[in-house]
Coordinates of C-alpha atoms in Angstrom, one line a residue:
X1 CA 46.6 -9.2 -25.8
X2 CA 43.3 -7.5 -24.5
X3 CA 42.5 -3.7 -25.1
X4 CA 41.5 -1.5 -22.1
X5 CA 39.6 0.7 -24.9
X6 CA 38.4 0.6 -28.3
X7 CA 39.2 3.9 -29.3
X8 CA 38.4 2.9 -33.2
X9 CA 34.9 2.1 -32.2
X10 CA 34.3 5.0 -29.9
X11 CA 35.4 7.2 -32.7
X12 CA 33.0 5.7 -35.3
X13 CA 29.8 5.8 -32.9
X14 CA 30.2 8.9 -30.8
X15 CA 28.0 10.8 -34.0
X16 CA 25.3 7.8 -34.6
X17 CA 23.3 8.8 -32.2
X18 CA 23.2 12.3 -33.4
X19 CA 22.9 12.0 -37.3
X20 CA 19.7 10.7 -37.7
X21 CA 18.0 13.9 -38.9
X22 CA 14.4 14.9 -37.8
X23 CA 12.2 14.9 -40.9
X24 CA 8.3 15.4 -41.6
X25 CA 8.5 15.8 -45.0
X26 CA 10.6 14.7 -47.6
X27 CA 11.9 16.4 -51.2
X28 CA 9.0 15.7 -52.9
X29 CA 6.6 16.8 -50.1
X30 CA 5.8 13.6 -49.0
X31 CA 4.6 12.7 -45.1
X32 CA 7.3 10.8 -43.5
X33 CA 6.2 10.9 -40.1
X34 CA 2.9 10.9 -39.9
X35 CA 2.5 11.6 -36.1
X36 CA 4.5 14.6 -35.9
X37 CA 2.4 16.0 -39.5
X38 CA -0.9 15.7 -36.6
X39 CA 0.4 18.4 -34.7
X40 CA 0.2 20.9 -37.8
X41 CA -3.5 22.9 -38.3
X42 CA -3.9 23.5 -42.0
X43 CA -3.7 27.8 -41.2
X44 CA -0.4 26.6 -39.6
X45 CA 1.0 25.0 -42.6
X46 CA -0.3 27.8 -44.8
X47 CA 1.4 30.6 -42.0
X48 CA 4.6 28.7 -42.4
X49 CA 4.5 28.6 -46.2
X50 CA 3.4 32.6 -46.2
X51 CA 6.9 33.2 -43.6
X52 CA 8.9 31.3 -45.8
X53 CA 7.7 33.5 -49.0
X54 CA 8.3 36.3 -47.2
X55 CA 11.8 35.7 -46.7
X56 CA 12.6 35.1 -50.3
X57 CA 11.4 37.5 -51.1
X58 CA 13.1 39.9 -48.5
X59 CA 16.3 38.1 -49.9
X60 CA 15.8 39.0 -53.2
X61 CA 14.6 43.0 -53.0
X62 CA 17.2 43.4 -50.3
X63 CA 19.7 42.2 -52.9
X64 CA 18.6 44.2 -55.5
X65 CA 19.1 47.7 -53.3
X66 CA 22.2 46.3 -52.1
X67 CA 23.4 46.1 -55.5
X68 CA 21.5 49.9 -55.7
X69 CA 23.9 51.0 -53.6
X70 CA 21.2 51.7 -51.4
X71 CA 22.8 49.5 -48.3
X72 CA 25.6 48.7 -46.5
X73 CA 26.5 45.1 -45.4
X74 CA 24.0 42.5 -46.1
X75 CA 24.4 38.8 -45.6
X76 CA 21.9 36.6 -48.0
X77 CA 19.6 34.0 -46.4
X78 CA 18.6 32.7 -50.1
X79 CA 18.3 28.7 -49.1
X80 CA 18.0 28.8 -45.3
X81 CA 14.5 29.9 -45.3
X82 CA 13.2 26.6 -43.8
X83 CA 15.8 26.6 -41.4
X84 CA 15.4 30.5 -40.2
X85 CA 11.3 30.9 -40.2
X86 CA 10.7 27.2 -38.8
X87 CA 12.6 27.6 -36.2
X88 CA 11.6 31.5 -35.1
X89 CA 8.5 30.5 -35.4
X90 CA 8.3 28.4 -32.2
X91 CA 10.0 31.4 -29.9
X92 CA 7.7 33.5 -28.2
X93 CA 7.5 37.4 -27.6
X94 CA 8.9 37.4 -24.0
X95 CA 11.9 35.1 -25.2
X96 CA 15.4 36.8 -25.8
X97 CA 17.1 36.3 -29.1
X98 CA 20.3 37.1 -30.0
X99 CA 21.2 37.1 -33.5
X100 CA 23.9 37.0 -35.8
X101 CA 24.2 39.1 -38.8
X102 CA 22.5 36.5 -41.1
X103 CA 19.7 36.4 -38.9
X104 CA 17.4 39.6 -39.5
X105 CA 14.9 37.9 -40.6
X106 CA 14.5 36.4 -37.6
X107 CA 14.6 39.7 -35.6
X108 CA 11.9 41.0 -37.8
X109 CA 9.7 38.1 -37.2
X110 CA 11.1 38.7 -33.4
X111 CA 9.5 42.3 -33.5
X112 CA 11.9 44.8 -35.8
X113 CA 11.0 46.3 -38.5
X114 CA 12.4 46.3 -42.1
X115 CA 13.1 49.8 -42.3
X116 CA 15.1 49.2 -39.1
X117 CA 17.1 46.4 -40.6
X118 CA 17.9 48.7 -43.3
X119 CA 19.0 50.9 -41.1
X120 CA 21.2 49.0 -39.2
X121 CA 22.6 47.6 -42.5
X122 CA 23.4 51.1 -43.2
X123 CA 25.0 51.6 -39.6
X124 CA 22.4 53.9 -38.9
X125 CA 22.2 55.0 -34.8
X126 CA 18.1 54.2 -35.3
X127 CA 18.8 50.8 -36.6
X128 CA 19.5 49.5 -33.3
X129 CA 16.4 51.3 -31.7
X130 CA 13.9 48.3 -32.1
X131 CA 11.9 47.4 -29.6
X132 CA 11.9 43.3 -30.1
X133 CA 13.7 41.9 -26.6
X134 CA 16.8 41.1 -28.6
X135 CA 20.1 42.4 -29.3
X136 CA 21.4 43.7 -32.2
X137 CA 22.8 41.4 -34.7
X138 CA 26.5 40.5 -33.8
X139 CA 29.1 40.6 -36.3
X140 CA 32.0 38.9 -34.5
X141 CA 31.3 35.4 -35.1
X142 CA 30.3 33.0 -32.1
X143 CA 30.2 35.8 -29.7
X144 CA 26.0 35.9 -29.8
X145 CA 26.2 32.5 -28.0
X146 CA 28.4 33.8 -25.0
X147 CA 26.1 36.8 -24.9
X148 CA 23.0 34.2 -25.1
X149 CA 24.0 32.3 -22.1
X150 CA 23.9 35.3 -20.3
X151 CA 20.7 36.1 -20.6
X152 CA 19.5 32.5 -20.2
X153 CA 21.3 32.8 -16.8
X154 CA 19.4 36.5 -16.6
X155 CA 16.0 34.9 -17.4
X156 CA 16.5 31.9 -14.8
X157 CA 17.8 34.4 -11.8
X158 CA 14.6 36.8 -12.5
X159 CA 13.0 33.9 -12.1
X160 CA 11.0 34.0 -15.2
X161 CA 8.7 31.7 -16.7
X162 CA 7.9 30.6 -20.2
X163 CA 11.2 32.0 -21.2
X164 CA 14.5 31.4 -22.9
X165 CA 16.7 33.1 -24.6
X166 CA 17.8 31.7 -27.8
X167 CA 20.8 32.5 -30.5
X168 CA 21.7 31.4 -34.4
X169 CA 25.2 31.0 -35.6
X170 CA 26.3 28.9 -38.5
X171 CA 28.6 25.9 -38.4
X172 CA 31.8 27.9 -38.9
X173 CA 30.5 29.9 -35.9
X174 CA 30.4 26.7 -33.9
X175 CA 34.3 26.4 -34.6
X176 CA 34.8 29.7 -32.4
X177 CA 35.5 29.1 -28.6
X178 CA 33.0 31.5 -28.1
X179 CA 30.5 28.6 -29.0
X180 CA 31.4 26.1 -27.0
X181 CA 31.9 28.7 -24.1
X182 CA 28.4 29.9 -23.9
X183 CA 27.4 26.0 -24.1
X184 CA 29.9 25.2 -21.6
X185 CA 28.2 28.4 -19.2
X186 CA 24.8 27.4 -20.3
X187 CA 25.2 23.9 -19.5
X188 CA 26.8 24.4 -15.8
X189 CA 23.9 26.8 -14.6
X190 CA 21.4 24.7 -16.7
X191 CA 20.2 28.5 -18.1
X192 CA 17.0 28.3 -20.6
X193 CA 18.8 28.4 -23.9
X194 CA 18.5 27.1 -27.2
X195 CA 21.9 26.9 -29.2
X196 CA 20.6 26.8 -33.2
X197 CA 23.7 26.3 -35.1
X198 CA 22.4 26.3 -39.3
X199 CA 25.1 24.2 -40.5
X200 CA 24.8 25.8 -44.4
X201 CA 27.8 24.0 -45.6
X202 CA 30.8 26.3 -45.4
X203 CA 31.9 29.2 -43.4
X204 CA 32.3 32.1 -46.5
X205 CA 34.6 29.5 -48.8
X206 CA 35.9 27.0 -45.7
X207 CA 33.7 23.8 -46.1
X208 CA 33.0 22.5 -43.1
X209 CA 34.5 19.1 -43.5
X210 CA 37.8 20.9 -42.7
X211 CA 36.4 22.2 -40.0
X212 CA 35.9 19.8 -37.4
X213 CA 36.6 16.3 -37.3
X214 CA 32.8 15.4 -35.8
X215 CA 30.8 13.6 -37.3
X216 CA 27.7 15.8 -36.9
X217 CA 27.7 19.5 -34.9
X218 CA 25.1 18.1 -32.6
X219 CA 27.3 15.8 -31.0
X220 CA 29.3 18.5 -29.6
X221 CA 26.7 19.7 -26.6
X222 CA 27.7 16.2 -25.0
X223 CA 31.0 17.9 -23.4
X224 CA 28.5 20.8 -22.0
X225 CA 25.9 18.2 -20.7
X226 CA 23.5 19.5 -23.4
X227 CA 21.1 17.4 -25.2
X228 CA 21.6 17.9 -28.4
X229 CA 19.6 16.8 -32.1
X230 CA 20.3 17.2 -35.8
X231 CA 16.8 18.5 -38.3
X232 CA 16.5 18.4 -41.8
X233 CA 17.3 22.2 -42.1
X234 CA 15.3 22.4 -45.4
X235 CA 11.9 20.6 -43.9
X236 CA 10.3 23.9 -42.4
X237 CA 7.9 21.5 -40.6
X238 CA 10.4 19.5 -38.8
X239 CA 12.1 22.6 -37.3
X240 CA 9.7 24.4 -35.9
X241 CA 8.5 21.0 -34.5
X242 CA 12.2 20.3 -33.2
X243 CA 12.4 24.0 -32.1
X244 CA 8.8 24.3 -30.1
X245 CA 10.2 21.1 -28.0
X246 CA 13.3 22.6 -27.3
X247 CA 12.0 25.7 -26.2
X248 CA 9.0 23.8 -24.3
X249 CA 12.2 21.5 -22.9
X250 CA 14.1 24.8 -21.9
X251 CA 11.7 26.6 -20.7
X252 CA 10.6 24.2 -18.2
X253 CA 13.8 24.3 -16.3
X254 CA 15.4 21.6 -18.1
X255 CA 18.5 23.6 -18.8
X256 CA 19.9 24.1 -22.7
X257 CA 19.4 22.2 -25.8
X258 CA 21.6 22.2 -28.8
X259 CA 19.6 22.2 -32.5
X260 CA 21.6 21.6 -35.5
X261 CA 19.7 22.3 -38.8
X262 CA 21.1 20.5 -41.9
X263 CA 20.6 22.9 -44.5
X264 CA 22.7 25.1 -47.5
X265 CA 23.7 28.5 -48.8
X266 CA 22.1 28.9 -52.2
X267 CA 24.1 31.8 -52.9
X268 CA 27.1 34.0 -52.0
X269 CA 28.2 34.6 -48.3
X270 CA 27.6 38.2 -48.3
X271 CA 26.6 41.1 -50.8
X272 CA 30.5 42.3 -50.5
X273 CA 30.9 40.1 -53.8
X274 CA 32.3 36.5 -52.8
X275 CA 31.6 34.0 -55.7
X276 CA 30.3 30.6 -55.1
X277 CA 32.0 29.4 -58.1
X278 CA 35.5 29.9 -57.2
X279 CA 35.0 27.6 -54.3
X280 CA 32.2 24.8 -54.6
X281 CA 31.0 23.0 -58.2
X282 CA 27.2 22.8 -59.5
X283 CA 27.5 18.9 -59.2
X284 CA 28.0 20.1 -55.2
X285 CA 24.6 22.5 -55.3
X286 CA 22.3 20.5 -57.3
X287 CA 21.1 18.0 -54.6
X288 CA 20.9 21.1 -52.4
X289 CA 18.4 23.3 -54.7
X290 CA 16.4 20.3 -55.0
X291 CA 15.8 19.8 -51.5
X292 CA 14.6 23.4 -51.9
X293 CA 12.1 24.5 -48.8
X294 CA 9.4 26.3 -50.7
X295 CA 9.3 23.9 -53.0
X296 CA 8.7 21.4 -50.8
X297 CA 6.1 22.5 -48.5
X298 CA 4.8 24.1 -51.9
X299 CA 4.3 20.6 -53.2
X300 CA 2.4 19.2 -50.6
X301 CA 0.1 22.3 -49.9
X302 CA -1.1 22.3 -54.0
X303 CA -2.4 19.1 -52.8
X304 CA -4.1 19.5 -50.3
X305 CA -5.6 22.2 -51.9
X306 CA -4.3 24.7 -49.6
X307 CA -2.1 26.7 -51.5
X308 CA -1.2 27.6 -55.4
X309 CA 1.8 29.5 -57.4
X310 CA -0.2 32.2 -58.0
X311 CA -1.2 32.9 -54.9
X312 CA 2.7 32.3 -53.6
X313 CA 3.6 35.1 -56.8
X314 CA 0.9 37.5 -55.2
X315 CA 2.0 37.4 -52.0
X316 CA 5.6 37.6 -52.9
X317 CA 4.4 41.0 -54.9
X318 CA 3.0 42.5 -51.8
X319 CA 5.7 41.9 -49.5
X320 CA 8.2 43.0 -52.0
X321 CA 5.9 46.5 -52.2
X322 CA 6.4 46.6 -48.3
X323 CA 10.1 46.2 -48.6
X324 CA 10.2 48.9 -51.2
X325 CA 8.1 51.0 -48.8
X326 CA 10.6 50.6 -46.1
X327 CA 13.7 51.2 -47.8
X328 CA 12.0 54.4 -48.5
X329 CA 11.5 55.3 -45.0
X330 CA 15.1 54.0 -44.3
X331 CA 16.2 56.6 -47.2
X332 CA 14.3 59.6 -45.6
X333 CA 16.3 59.3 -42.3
X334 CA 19.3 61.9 -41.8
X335 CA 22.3 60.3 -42.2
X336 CA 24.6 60.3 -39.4
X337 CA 27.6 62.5 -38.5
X338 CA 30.8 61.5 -37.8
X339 CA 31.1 63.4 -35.2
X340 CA 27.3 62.6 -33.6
X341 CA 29.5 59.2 -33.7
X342 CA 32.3 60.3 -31.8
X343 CA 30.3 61.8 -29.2
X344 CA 28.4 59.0 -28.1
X345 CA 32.0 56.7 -28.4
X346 CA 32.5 57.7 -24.7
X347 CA 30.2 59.4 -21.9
X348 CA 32.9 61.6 -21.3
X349 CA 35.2 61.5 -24.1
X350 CA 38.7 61.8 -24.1
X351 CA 41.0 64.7 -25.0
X352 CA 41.7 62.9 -28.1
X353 CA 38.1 62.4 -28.8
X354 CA 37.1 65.7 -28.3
X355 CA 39.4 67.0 -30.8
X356 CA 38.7 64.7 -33.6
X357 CA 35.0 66.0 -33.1
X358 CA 36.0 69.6 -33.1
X359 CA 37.5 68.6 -36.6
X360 CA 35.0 66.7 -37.7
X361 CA 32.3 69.6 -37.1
X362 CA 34.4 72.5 -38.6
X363 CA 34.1 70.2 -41.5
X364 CA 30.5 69.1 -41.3
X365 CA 29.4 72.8 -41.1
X366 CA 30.7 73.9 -44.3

């Protein structure tokens, strides 16, 4: 008897299309596509490599004052450094980001500054008062990409040009309705935004094989009528190539794409104390920290002559001086008051507010 459908074969090639990963170079720093390699300047390669250092090295002094005590909620980015700094790297000023909590060091590169971040890692008022066209990072998971299709639809009613707005989440953010909502939005008004979901492996200690049945995360912009592509997440190269397209794609009134970067979480989910170990094996992370970013771009810059360890460990000393500079001025900054808090909870606050800040100041004043 003949079958209307082949639901078996639609099942096993609805992701083929999609998980074919875009790659410049491979883990050993070798050119695998020479053609897109041609659009890289050596200053550009060298810039990348410098951003990517950066980053590390923001990871690992913001670690250490986390563990000071010095902070409040960070999340690490210790891995994804390829996936964050390639793709940032291809937005422009006037573009709108909206972030997620593991992306400030993409708002920095967006226009905060550090002492800002620390700020707002400290829930400081002032920590939110960058001037970067962004919004602060979101902590409800998924929700940035709701708020990002807004402001694609913003940027396309203004009638903007060379725009977008753009937004990071991980893959366990792309589990959250609010994903697939902004897409779904994004895709019906064909707004300029570019969905970057940085698929790191698990959501905290959910892997994301249990958490959709896709093959690859890319695939899903097809129900929203969004284009959609998978990077190597640790090739720096390959996603700021990937990202400058999408953006130039976006921005030209081509309505959304979807970017999935392939790439891992070296470390714990947060600085609240999660442990790796508990929930994933070394056998798991060793393939992972050898498809390391900086090593990679490291490899092929020493041989082209364009870069060197010590020079790396030099500029990974200055930045970490400018960090320790910042945390300073985050430091000097008057604490809030609970009751400055409470204030500002409500233009006119309620009768209940008003007398938990007439508590809160008899106790603030003595």
């Amino acid at each position: 008897m003949a079958n209307a459908v082949d639901f078996a074969k639609i099942k096993a090639d609805e992701g083929a299309a999609y998980a074919k990963p875009v790659q410049i170079l491979d883990n050993d720093g070798n050119v695998v596509n020479k053609e897109l390699m041609a659009n890289f300047t050596d200053d550009q390669l060298v810039d990348l490599m410098k951003k990517m250092v950066w980053e590390r090295a923001l990871h690992e002094q913001t670690m250490s004052f986390s563990q000071q005590g010095r902070l409040g909620f960070y999340a690490p980015t210790w891995g994804e450094e390829a996936s964050e700094m390639g793709t940032a790297s291809a937005f422009k000023k006037q573009d709108f980001l909206c972030p997620a909590y593991r992306d400030i060091p993409q708002l920095i590169q967006h226009g905060a500054t550090v002492a800002q971040m620390y700020l707002w890692s400290k829930g400081h008022l002032k920590g939110n008062l960058f001037e970067a066209r962004a919004l602060r990072p979101q902590i409800i998971i998924g929700a940035q990409m709701v708020e990002m299709a807004g402001a694609a639809l913003g940027i396309k009613k203004n009638g903007e040009k060379d725009a977008v707005a753009y937004a990071y989440t991980g893959e366990g953010g792309s589990s959250q309705g609010d994903t697939y909502e902004g897409m779904n939005f994004a895709g019906a008004f064909q707004a300029p935004a570019v969905f970057i979901i940085q698929n790191n492996g698990w959501a905290i200690s959910y892997p994301r094989k249990l958490q959709t049945g896709a093959q690859t995360i890319a695939q899903k912009g097809v129900a929203a009528g969004i284009p959609g592509v998978q990077v190597d997440g640790m090739d720096v190269l390959a996603c700021y190539e990937v990202a400058k397209e999408a953006r130039e794609f976006a921005a030209a009134g081509n309505g959304p794409v979807l970017i999935e970067t392939l790439t891992y979480r070296f470390g714990a989910h947060s600085s609240a104390g999660d442990d790796p170990s508990r929930y994933r094996t070394k056998e798991e992370e060793k393939p992972w920290f050898d498809k390391d970013p900086l090593i990679r771009l490291r490899k092929y810059l020493t041989k082209k002559g364009l870069w060197s360890e010590d020079e790396e460990k030099k500029y990974a000393d200055e930045c970490k001086d400018d960090f320790k500079k910042a945390i300073k001025e985050a430091d000097s900054v008057e604490p809030e008051k609970v009751s400055d808090m409470l204030k500002r909870t409500f233009e006119v606050p309620t009768p209940d507010i008003k007398e938990q800040i007439k508590e809160y100041e008899a106790k603030e004043s003595k």
